[in-house]
PDB file of C-alpha atoms in Angstrom:
ATOM      1  CA  MET A  25     154.072 -72.936 -22.548  1.00  0.00           C
ATOM      2  CA  LYS A  26     154.128 -76.129 -24.620  1.00  0.00           C
ATOM      3  CA  VAL A  27     154.520 -78.582 -21.696  1.00  0.00           C
ATOM      4  CA  LEU A  28     151.808 -76.591 -19.944  1.00  0.00           C
ATOM      5  CA  ARG A  29     149.251 -77.195 -22.723  1.00  0.00           C
ATOM      6  CA  ASP A  30     150.118 -80.649 -23.247  1.00  0.00           C
ATOM      7  CA  GLU A  31     149.348 -81.243 -19.617  1.00  0.00           C
ATOM      8  CA  LEU A  32     146.139 -79.163 -19.870  1.00  0.00           C
ATOM      9  CA  ASP A  33     145.232 -80.843 -22.762  1.00  0.00           C
ATOM     10  CA  LEU A  34     145.823 -84.269 -21.327  1.00  0.00           C
ATOM     11  CA  ARG A  35     143.632 -82.983 -18.339  1.00  0.00           C
ATOM     12  CA  ARG A  36     140.748 -82.226 -20.424  1.00  0.00           C
ATOM     13  CA  LYS A  37     140.930 -85.339 -22.118  1.00  0.00           C
ATOM     14  CA  THR A  38     140.951 -87.221 -18.997  1.00  0.00           C
ATOM     15  CA  GLU A  39     137.931 -84.906 -17.639  1.00  0.00           C
ATOM     16  CA  ILE A  40     136.148 -85.886 -20.831  1.00  0.00           C
ATOM     17  CA  HIS A  41     136.755 -89.361 -20.438  1.00  0.00           C
ATOM     18  CA  GLU A  42     135.638 -89.671 -17.103  1.00  0.00           C
ATOM     19  CA  VAL A  43     132.415 -87.367 -17.810  1.00  0.00           C
ATOM     20  CA  GLU A  44     131.452 -89.720 -20.628  1.00  0.00           C
ATOM     21  CA  GLU A  45     132.068 -92.711 -18.600  1.00  0.00           C
ATOM     22  CA  ARG A  46     129.876 -91.506 -15.895  1.00  0.00           C
ATOM     23  CA  LYS A  47     127.316 -90.577 -18.246  1.00  0.00           C
ATOM     24  CA  ASN A  48     126.907 -93.769 -19.938  1.00  0.00           C
ATOM     25  CA  GLY A  49     126.863 -95.347 -16.390  1.00  0.00           C
ATOM     26  CA  GLN A  50     124.070 -93.050 -15.818  1.00  0.00           C
ATOM     27  CA  ILE A  51     122.411 -93.911 -19.182  1.00  0.00           C
ATOM     28  CA  ASN A  52     122.840 -97.707 -18.510  1.00  0.00           C
ATOM     29  CA  THR A  53     121.340 -97.153 -14.992  1.00  0.00           C
ATOM     30  CA  LEU A  54     118.473 -95.560 -16.491  1.00  0.00           C
ATOM     31  CA  MET A  55     117.942 -97.799 -19.330  1.00  0.00           C
ATOM     32  CA  GLN A  56     117.621-100.685 -16.895  1.00  0.00           C
ATOM     33  CA  ARG A  57     115.208 -98.458 -14.669  1.00  0.00           C
ATOM     34  CA  HIS A  58     113.190 -98.097 -17.882  1.00  0.00           C
ATOM     35  CA  GLU A  59     113.376-101.571 -18.544  1.00  0.00           C
ATOM     36  CA  GLU A  60     112.049-102.777 -15.078  1.00  0.00           C
ATOM     37  CA  ALA A  61     109.612-100.223 -15.174  1.00  0.00           C
ATOM     38  CA  PHE A  62     108.430-100.915 -18.524  1.00  0.00           C
ATOM     39  CA  THR A  63     108.110-104.755 -17.523  1.00  0.00           C
ATOM     40  CA  ASP A  64     106.223-103.624 -14.576  1.00  0.00           C
ATOM     41  CA  ILE A  65     103.744-101.654 -16.471  1.00  0.00           C
ATOM     42  CA  LYS A  66     103.857-104.510 -18.914  1.00  0.00           C
ATOM     43  CA  ASN A  67     102.738-106.747 -16.261  1.00  0.00           C
ATOM     44  CA  TYR A  68     100.095-104.603 -14.984  1.00  0.00           C
ATOM     45  CA  TYR A  69      98.582-103.874 -18.118  1.00  0.00           C
ATOM     46  CA  ASN A  70      98.614-107.635 -18.577  1.00  0.00           C
ATOM     47  CA  ASP A  71      96.606-108.236 -15.508  1.00  0.00           C
ATOM     48  CA  ILE A  72      94.275-105.583 -16.072  1.00  0.00           C
ATOM     49  CA  THR A  73      93.888-106.968 -19.824  1.00  0.00           C
ATOM     50  CA  LEU A  74      93.132-110.480 -18.335  1.00  0.00           C
ATOM     51  CA  ASN A  75      90.469-108.809 -15.747  1.00  0.00           C
ATOM     52  CA  ASN A  76      88.623-107.141 -18.381  1.00  0.00           C
ATOM     53  CA  LEU A  77      88.395-110.087 -20.349  1.00  0.00           C
ATOM     54  CA  ALA A  78      87.248-112.230 -17.371  1.00  0.00           C
ATOM     55  CA  LEU A  79      84.645-109.165 -16.866  1.00  0.00           C
ATOM     56  CA  ILE A  80      83.695-108.950 -20.448  1.00  0.00           C
ATOM     57  CA  SER A  81      82.806-112.744 -20.113  1.00  0.00           C
ATOM     58  CA  SER A  82      81.039-112.443 -16.942  1.00  0.00           C
ATOM     59  CA  LEU A  83      79.110-109.624 -18.331  1.00  0.00           C
ATOM     60  CA  LYS A  84      78.022-111.185 -21.649  1.00  0.00           C
ATOM     61  CA  GLU A  85      77.076-113.887 -19.586  1.00  0.00           C
ATOM     62  CA  GLN A  86      74.551-111.588 -17.309  1.00  0.00           C
ATOM     63  CA  MET A  87      73.733-109.808 -20.446  1.00  0.00           C
ATOM     64  CA  GLU A  88      72.125-113.132 -22.003  1.00  0.00           C
ATOM     65  CA  ASP A  89      70.709-113.643 -18.344  1.00  0.00           C
ATOM     66  CA  MET A  90      69.266-109.969 -18.981  1.00  0.00           C
ATOM     67  CA  ARG A  91      68.177-110.704 -22.267  1.00  0.00           C
ATOM     68  CA  LYS A  92      66.225-113.832 -21.639  1.00  0.00           C
ATOM     69  CA  LYS A  93      64.649-112.078 -18.356  1.00  0.00           C
ATOM     70  CA  GLU A  94      63.702-109.112 -20.715  1.00  0.00           C
ATOM     71  CA  GLU A  95      62.283-111.477 -23.137  1.00  0.00           C
ATOM     72  CA  ARG A  96      60.105-113.282 -20.382  1.00  0.00           C
ATOM     73  CA  LEU A  97      59.057-109.826 -18.758  1.00  0.00           C
ATOM     74  CA  GLN A  98      58.137-108.561 -22.054  1.00  0.00           C
ATOM     75  CA  ARG A  99      55.828-111.575 -22.872  1.00  0.00           C
ATOM     76  CA  GLU A 100      54.590-111.146 -18.954  1.00  0.00           C
ATOM     77  CA  MET A 101      53.851-107.336 -19.929  1.00  0.00           C
ATOM     78  CA  ALA A 102      52.087-108.412 -23.227  1.00  0.00           C
ATOM     79  CA  GLU A 103      49.898-110.575 -21.484  1.00  0.00           C
ATOM     80  CA  VAL A 104      49.455-108.217 -18.694  1.00  0.00           C
ATOM     81  CA  ALA A 105      48.559-105.273 -20.986  1.00  0.00           C
ATOM     82  CA  LEU A 106      46.283-107.389 -22.840  1.00  0.00           C
ATOM     83  CA  GLN A 107      44.212-107.795 -19.691  1.00  0.00           C
ATOM     84  CA  ASN A 108      44.626-104.320 -18.935  1.00  0.00           C
ATOM     85  CA  ARG A 109      42.944-103.995 -22.356  1.00  0.00           C
ATOM     86  CA  ARG A 110      40.397-106.202 -21.700  1.00  0.00           C
ATOM     87  CA  LEU A 111      39.586-104.505 -18.241  1.00  0.00           C
ATOM     88  CA  VAL A 112      39.673-100.928 -19.345  1.00  0.00           C
ATOM     89  CA  ASP A 113      36.194-101.155 -20.214  1.00  0.00           C
ATOM     90  CA  PRO A 114      34.639-102.354 -17.012  1.00  0.00           C
ATOM     91  CA  LEU A 115      36.851-100.160 -14.826  1.00  0.00           C
ATOM     92  CA  GLN A 116      35.724 -96.875 -16.749  1.00  0.00           C
ATOM     93  CA  LYS A 117      32.110 -98.206 -16.368  1.00  0.00           C
ATOM     94  CA  ALA A 118      32.849 -98.750 -12.769  1.00  0.00           C
ATOM     95  CA  ARG A 119      34.159 -95.545 -12.587  1.00  0.00           C
ATOM     96  CA  ASP A 120      31.351 -93.367 -14.370  1.00  0.00           C
ATOM     97  CA  GLU A 121      28.939 -95.538 -12.234  1.00  0.00           C
ATOM     98  CA  MET A 122      30.835 -94.384  -9.169  1.00  0.00           C
ATOM     99  CA  ALA A 123      30.876 -90.739 -10.122  1.00  0.00           C
ATOM    100  CA  GLU A 124      27.040 -90.487 -11.076  1.00  0.00           C
ATOM    101  CA  MET A 125      26.342 -92.122  -7.853  1.00  0.00           C
ATOM    102  CA  ARG A 126      28.554 -89.434  -5.882  1.00  0.00           C
ATOM    103  CA  ARG A 127      26.873 -87.047  -8.033  1.00  0.00           C
ATOM    104  CA  LYS A 128      23.326 -88.420  -7.195  1.00  0.00           C
ATOM    105  CA  LEU A 129      24.583 -88.454  -3.362  1.00  0.00           C
ATOM    106  CA  GLY A 130      25.808 -84.604  -3.575  1.00  0.00           C
ATOM    107  CA  ASP A 131      22.573 -84.066  -5.045  1.00  0.00           C
ATOM    108  CA  CYS A 132      20.597 -85.272  -2.812  1.00  0.00           C
ATOM    109  CA  GLU A 133      22.720 -83.831   0.339  1.00  0.00           C
ATOM    110  CA  ARG A 134      22.383 -80.437  -1.071  1.00  0.00           C
ATOM    111  CA  ASP A 135      18.714 -81.257  -1.434  1.00  0.00           C
ATOM    112  CA  LYS A 136      18.001 -81.820   1.973  1.00  0.00           C
ATOM    113  CA  GLN A 137      20.387 -78.881   3.021  1.00  0.00           C
ATOM    114  CA  ILE A 138      18.151 -76.820   0.781  1.00  0.00           C
ATOM    115  CA  LEU A 139      14.872 -78.487   2.252  1.00  0.00           C
ATOM    116  CA  VAL A 140      15.862 -77.856   5.636  1.00  0.00           C
ATOM    117  CA  SER A 141      16.821 -73.948   4.457  1.00  0.00           C
ATOM    118  CA  THR A 142      13.465 -73.186   2.879  1.00  0.00           C
ATOM    119  CA  LYS A 143      11.500 -74.573   6.066  1.00  0.00           C
ATOM    120  CA  ALA A 144      13.239 -72.449   8.006  1.00  0.00           C
ATOM    121  CA  ARG A 145      12.890 -69.139   5.696  1.00  0.00           C
ATOM    122  CA  LEU A 146       9.175 -70.442   5.204  1.00  0.00           C
ATOM    123  CA  LYS A 147       8.641 -70.463   8.963  1.00  0.00           C
ATOM    124  CA  VAL A 148      10.574 -66.547   9.224  1.00  0.00           C
ATOM    125  CA  THR A 149       8.389 -65.465   5.806  1.00  0.00           C
ATOM    126  CA  GLU A 150       5.219 -66.527   7.402  1.00  0.00           C
ATOM    127  CA  LYS A 151       5.976 -64.742  10.332  1.00  0.00           C
ATOM    128  CA  GLU A 152       6.916 -62.075   8.789  1.00  0.00           C
ATOM    129  CA  LEU A 153       3.636 -62.080   6.663  1.00  0.00           C
ATOM    130  CA  LYS A 154       1.950 -62.145   9.800  1.00  0.00           C
ATOM    131  CA  ASP A 155       4.009 -59.119  11.064  1.00  0.00           C
ATOM    132  CA  LEU A 156       3.348 -57.382   7.885  1.00  0.00           C
ATOM    133  CA  GLN A 157      -0.482 -58.098   7.773  1.00  0.00           C
ATOM    134  CA  TRP A 158      -1.155 -56.619  11.316  1.00  0.00           C
ATOM    135  CA  GLU A 159       1.433 -53.656  10.108  1.00  0.00           C
ATOM    136  CA  HIS A 160      -0.734 -53.142   7.094  1.00  0.00           C
ATOM    137  CA  GLU A 161      -4.019 -53.371   8.930  1.00  0.00           C
ATOM    138  CA  VAL A 162      -2.467 -50.849  11.474  1.00  0.00           C
ATOM    139  CA  LEU A 163      -1.622 -48.585   8.665  1.00  0.00           C
ATOM    140  CA  GLU A 164      -4.560 -48.761   6.793  1.00  0.00           C
ATOM    141  CA  GLN A 165      -6.454 -47.781   9.915  1.00  0.00           C
ATOM    142  CA  ARG A 166      -4.067 -44.966  10.211  1.00  0.00           C
ATOM    143  CA  PHE A 167      -4.401 -43.983   6.815  1.00  0.00           C
ATOM    144  CA  LEU A 168      -8.285 -43.575   7.230  1.00  0.00           C
ATOM    145  CA  LYS A 169      -7.681 -41.743  10.087  1.00  0.00           C
ATOM    146  CA  VAL A 170      -5.340 -39.625   8.526  1.00  0.00           C
ATOM    147  CA  GLN A 171      -7.493 -38.960   5.285  1.00  0.00           C
ATOM    148  CA  GLN A 172     -10.481 -37.893   7.700  1.00  0.00           C
ATOM    149  CA  GLU A 173      -8.230 -35.587   9.213  1.00  0.00           C
ATOM    150  CA  ARG A 174      -6.740 -34.246   6.084  1.00  0.00           C
ATOM    151  CA  ASP A 175     -10.598 -33.680   4.834  1.00  0.00           C
ATOM    152  CA  GLU A 176     -11.327 -32.111   7.866  1.00  0.00           C
ATOM    153  CA  LEU A 177      -8.244 -29.830   7.456  1.00  0.00           C
ATOM    154  CA  TYR A 178      -8.542 -29.164   4.025  1.00  0.00           C
ATOM    155  CA  ARG A 179     -12.496 -28.069   4.845  1.00  0.00           C
ATOM    156  CA  LYS A 180     -11.447 -25.955   7.233  1.00  0.00           C
ATOM    157  CA  PHE A 181      -8.472 -24.344   5.558  1.00  0.00           C
ATOM    158  CA  THR A 182     -10.475 -23.627   2.456  1.00  0.00           C
ATOM    159  CA  ALA A 183     -13.140 -21.635   4.852  1.00  0.00           C
ATOM    160  CA  ALA A 184     -10.664 -19.822   6.843  1.00  0.00           C
ATOM    161  CA  ILE A 185      -8.976 -18.669   3.416  1.00  0.00           C
ATOM    162  CA  GLN A 186     -11.973 -17.835   2.018  1.00  0.00           C
ATOM    163  CA  GLU A 187     -13.136 -15.847   5.385  1.00  0.00           C
ATOM    164  CA  VAL A 188      -9.684 -14.323   5.379  1.00  0.00           C
ATOM    165  CA  GLN A 189      -9.610 -13.416   1.846  1.00  0.00           C
ATOM    166  CA  GLN A 190     -13.375 -11.909   2.183  1.00  0.00           C
ATOM    167  CA  LYS A 191     -12.244  -9.935   5.339  1.00  0.00           C
ATOM    168  CA  THR A 192      -8.855  -9.046   3.823  1.00  0.00           C
ATOM    169  CA  GLY A 193     -10.480  -7.630   0.602  1.00  0.00           C
ATOM    170  CA  PHE A 194     -13.186  -5.822   2.429  1.00  0.00           C
ATOM    171  CA  LYS A 195     -10.434  -4.229   4.777  1.00  0.00           C
ATOM    172  CA  ASN A 196      -8.358  -3.335   1.794  1.00  0.00           C
ATOM    173  CA  LEU A 197     -11.605  -1.624   0.263  1.00  0.00           C
ATOM    174  CA  LEU A 198     -12.172   0.644   3.178  1.00  0.00           C
ATOM    175  CA  LEU A 199      -8.565   1.583   3.380  1.00  0.00           C
ATOM    176  CA  GLU A 200      -8.232   2.589  -0.380  1.00  0.00           C
ATOM    177  CA  ARG A 201     -11.686   4.223   0.195  1.00  0.00           C
ATOM    178  CA  LYS A 202     -10.308   6.398   3.147  1.00  0.00           C
ATOM    179  CA  LEU A 203      -7.265   7.288   1.591  1.00  0.00           C
ATOM    180  CA  GLN A 204      -9.058   8.462  -1.279  1.00  0.00           C
ATOM    181  CA  VAL A 205     -11.467  10.711   1.177  1.00  0.00           C
ATOM    182  CA  LEU A 206      -8.493  11.915   2.693  1.00  0.00           C
ATOM    183  CA  SER A 207      -6.791  12.765  -0.376  1.00  0.00           C
ATOM    184  CA  THR A 208      -9.623  14.582  -1.781  1.00  0.00           C
ATOM    185  CA  ALA A 209     -10.252  16.573   1.661  1.00  0.00           C
ATOM    186  CA  VAL A 210      -6.515  17.628   1.881  1.00  0.00           C
ATOM    187  CA  GLU A 211      -6.471  18.731  -1.915  1.00  0.00           C
ATOM    188  CA  LYS A 212      -9.543  21.024  -1.324  1.00  0.00           C
ATOM    189  CA  ARG A 213      -8.438  22.195   1.907  1.00  0.00           C
ATOM    190  CA  GLU A 214      -5.321  23.786   0.135  1.00  0.00           C
ATOM    191  CA  VAL A 215      -7.416  24.933  -2.629  1.00  0.00           C
ATOM    192  CA  GLN A 216      -9.503  26.621   0.101  1.00  0.00           C
ATOM    193  CA  PHE A 217      -6.583  27.931   1.819  1.00  0.00           C
ATOM    194  CA  ASN A 218      -5.051  29.446  -1.516  1.00  0.00           C
ATOM    195  CA  GLU A 219      -7.819  31.270  -2.391  1.00  0.00           C
ATOM    196  CA  VAL A 220      -8.578  32.626   1.049  1.00  0.00           C
ATOM    197  CA  LEU A 221      -4.740  33.644   1.145  1.00  0.00           C
ATOM    198  CA  ALA A 222      -5.249  35.327  -2.423  1.00  0.00           C
ATOM    199  CA  ALA A 223      -8.359  36.964  -1.024  1.00  0.00           C
ATOM    200  CA  SER A 224      -7.174  38.511   2.247  1.00  0.00           C
ATOM    201  CA  ASN A 225      -4.505  41.428   2.517  1.00  0.00           C
ATOM    202  CA  MET A 226      -3.109  39.896   5.543  1.00  0.00           C
ATOM    203  CA  ASP A 227      -0.211  41.211   7.506  1.00  0.00           C
ATOM    204  CA  PRO A 228       3.055  39.174   6.235  1.00  0.00           C
ATOM    205  CA  ALA A 229       3.904  38.207   9.908  1.00  0.00           C
ATOM    206  CA  ALA A 230       0.557  36.722  10.184  1.00  0.00           C
ATOM    207  CA  LEU A 231       0.487  35.273   6.983  1.00  0.00           C
ATOM    208  CA  MET A 232       3.637  33.454   7.855  1.00  0.00           C
ATOM    209  CA  LEU A 233       2.269  32.234  11.225  1.00  0.00           C
ATOM    210  CA  VAL A 234      -0.690  30.952   9.217  1.00  0.00           C
ATOM    211  CA  SER A 235       1.395  29.313   6.726  1.00  0.00           C
ATOM    212  CA  HIS A 236       2.905  27.565   9.576  1.00  0.00           C
ATOM    213  CA  LYS A 237       0.029  26.250  11.176  1.00  0.00           C
ATOM    214  CA  LEU A 238      -1.247  24.933   7.943  1.00  0.00           C
ATOM    215  CA  GLU A 239       2.222  23.080   7.083  1.00  0.00           C
ATOM    216  CA  ASP A 240       1.807  21.596  10.547  1.00  0.00           C
ATOM    217  CA  VAL A 241      -1.514  20.407   9.937  1.00  0.00           C
ATOM    218  CA  LEU A 242      -0.377  19.284   6.266  1.00  0.00           C
ATOM    219  CA  GLU A 243       2.503  17.369   7.815  1.00  0.00           C
ATOM    220  CA  SER A 244       0.193  15.726  10.308  1.00  0.00           C
ATOM    221  CA  LYS A 245      -2.304  14.357   7.650  1.00  0.00           C
ATOM    222  CA  ASN A 246       0.914  13.356   5.500  1.00  0.00           C
ATOM    223  CA  THR A 247       1.814  11.393   8.540  1.00  0.00           C
ATOM    224  CA  THR A 248      -1.598   9.817   9.006  1.00  0.00           C
ATOM    225  CA  ILE A 249      -1.845   9.202   5.161  1.00  0.00           C
ATOM    226  CA  LYS A 250       1.599   7.304   5.137  1.00  0.00           C
ATOM    227  CA  ASP A 251       0.519   5.147   8.423  1.00  0.00           C
ATOM    228  CA  LEU A 252      -2.499   4.108   6.604  1.00  0.00           C
ATOM    229  CA  GLN A 253      -0.549   3.307   3.302  1.00  0.00           C
ATOM    230  CA  TYR A 254       1.841   1.094   5.819  1.00  0.00           C
ATOM    231  CA  GLU A 255      -0.979  -0.535   7.406  1.00  0.00           C
ATOM    232  CA  LEU A 256      -2.507  -1.423   3.957  1.00  0.00           C
ATOM    233  CA  ALA A 257       0.375  -2.757   2.632  1.00  0.00           C
ATOM    234  CA  ARG A 258       0.942  -4.985   5.267  1.00  0.00           C
ATOM    235  CA  VAL A 259      -2.245  -6.350   5.625  1.00  0.00           C
ATOM    236  CA  CYS A 260      -1.716  -7.195   1.569  1.00  0.00           C
ATOM    237  CA  LYS A 261       1.526  -8.661   2.365  1.00  0.00           C
ATOM    238  CA  ALA A 262      -0.112 -10.524   5.125  1.00  0.00           C
ATOM    239  CA  HIS A 263      -2.695 -11.609   2.998  1.00  0.00           C
ATOM    240  CA  ASN A 264      -0.325 -12.721   0.118  1.00  0.00           C
ATOM    241  CA  ASP A 265       1.710 -14.772   2.513  1.00  0.00           C
ATOM    242  CA  LEU A 266      -1.196 -16.524   3.943  1.00  0.00           C
ATOM    243  CA  LEU A 267      -2.107 -17.796   0.098  1.00  0.00           C
ATOM    244  CA  ARG A 268       1.527 -18.947  -0.550  1.00  0.00           C
ATOM    245  CA  THR A 269       1.187 -20.806   2.949  1.00  0.00           C
ATOM    246  CA  TYR A 270      -1.884 -22.497   1.658  1.00  0.00           C
ATOM    247  CA  GLU A 271      -0.803 -23.374  -1.469  1.00  0.00           C
ATOM    248  CA  ALA A 272       2.405 -25.274   0.121  1.00  0.00           C
ATOM    249  CA  LYS A 273       0.091 -26.989   2.733  1.00  0.00           C
ATOM    250  CA  LEU A 274      -1.976 -28.146  -0.213  1.00  0.00           C
ATOM    251  CA  LEU A 275       1.139 -29.503  -2.348  1.00  0.00           C
ATOM    252  CA  ALA A 276       2.421 -31.106   1.067  1.00  0.00           C
ATOM    253  CA  PHE A 277      -0.833 -32.794   1.614  1.00  0.00           C
ATOM    254  CA  GLY A 278      -0.996 -34.058  -2.141  1.00  0.00           C
ATOM    255  CA  ILE A 279      -3.920 -31.689  -3.225  1.00  0.00           C
ATOM    256  CA  PRO A 280      -3.379 -30.292  -6.394  1.00  0.00           C
ATOM    257  CA  LEU A 281      -4.183 -26.751  -6.864  1.00  0.00           C
ATOM    258  CA  ASP A 282      -6.864 -26.952  -9.280  1.00  0.00           C
ATOM    259  CA  ASN A 283      -8.981 -29.074  -7.069  1.00  0.00           C
ATOM    260  CA  VAL A 284      -9.775 -26.061  -4.831  1.00  0.00           C
ATOM    261  CA  GLY A 285     -12.715 -24.713  -6.603  1.00  0.00           C
ATOM    262  CA  PHE A 286     -11.750 -21.086  -6.847  1.00  0.00           C
ATOM    263  CA  LYS A 287      -8.356 -19.260  -7.277  1.00  0.00           C
ATOM    264  CA  PRO A 288      -7.344 -17.278  -4.574  1.00  0.00           C
ATOM    265  CA  LEU A 289      -6.226 -13.471  -6.011  1.00  0.00           C
ATOM    266  CA  GLU A 290      -3.116 -11.967  -4.651  1.00  0.00           C
ATOM    267  CA  THR A 291      -3.842  -8.147  -3.593  1.00  0.00           C
ATOM    268  CA  ALA A 292      -1.129  -5.269  -4.548  1.00  0.00           C
ATOM    269  CA  VAL A 293      -1.096  -1.606  -3.184  1.00  0.00           C
ATOM    270  CA  ILE A 294      -0.857   0.971  -6.225  1.00  0.00           C
ATOM    271  CA  GLY A 295       2.274   2.941  -6.226  1.00  0.00           C
ATOM    272  CA  GLN A 296       4.015   0.496  -3.427  1.00  0.00           C
ATOM    273  CA  THR A 297       6.319  -2.325  -3.878  1.00  0.00           C
ATOM    274  CA  LEU A 298       5.543  -5.244  -1.516  1.00  0.00           C
ATOM    275  CA  GLY A 299       8.554  -7.080   0.281  1.00  0.00           C
ATOM    276  CA  GLN A 300       9.444 -10.677   0.127  1.00  0.00           C
ATOM    277  CA  GLY A 301       9.840 -10.736   3.936  1.00  0.00           C
ATOM    278  CA  PRO A 302       7.164 -11.662   6.717  1.00  0.00           C
ATOM    279  CA  ALA A 303       4.152  -9.979   6.923  1.00  0.00           C
ATOM    280  CA  GLY A 304       5.007  -7.210   9.261  1.00  0.00           C
ATOM    281  CA  LEU A 305       7.698  -6.186   7.087  1.00  0.00           C
ATOM    282  CA  VAL A 306       6.917  -4.330   4.144  1.00  0.00           C
ATOM    283  CA  ALA A 307       8.345  -1.595   1.910  1.00  0.00           C
ATOM    284  CA  THR A 308       8.709   2.016   2.576  1.00  0.00           C
ATOM    285  CA  PRO A 309       5.614   4.011   1.184  1.00  0.00           C
ATOM    286  CA  THR A 310       6.948   5.678  -2.183  1.00  0.00           C
TER     287      THR A 310
END
């Protein structure tokens, strides 16, 4: 084991020595490479620095030239600005004059267009005026004719209304008197009949027969009275409808009702209601 340990120790030392030699060789190689790279970089940056210095020198010369050029341009610009300031007022005046001339030109053109349009409208208006004058004359003649027709119609209508009112009033009066006479006669006949029945001692059968005949006569008289009342109501209704039509026509022609000269009177039947329908439709006698 001692011999083996010594051999292994010797081998370990030998291997360590070899590793150290290889390590030192790699280190030397790396240092050499680094030196070469450093030298290359140093040369590269030296070239760059020289180039930059040359460029800076060239740029300084260019900047000097640009500064001189700028000073020259500034002097020229100051001279141009001075000339511009001298020319501002004449230029503004010329612009104002040009604007005024353009405005006047526009006004002149617009006035020409307005004049042409006005002449055209004047011709149209003159033609319309002539047409209106002719229409006015025609309408005035038609108005005079219509006014004459209205006056004639008003005269005829007033006369017709007065005549109808007189006839209707007279007819109503006759019908009312006739009704009164018939009513009085019926009452007298009933009184006389009752007195005769009370004074005579007739057979009940004969009395019944006479009563039936009397009832038939009274029924006939009542029917006649109702017909006369219906005819009276119909005439009154026609009279009232005619008055309403007359008033509506007067209002349609623009004639006030106060200018008629009289006030038409509506008729009414005592004890009977007139309807609102046509003249032939009246209420049932009550």
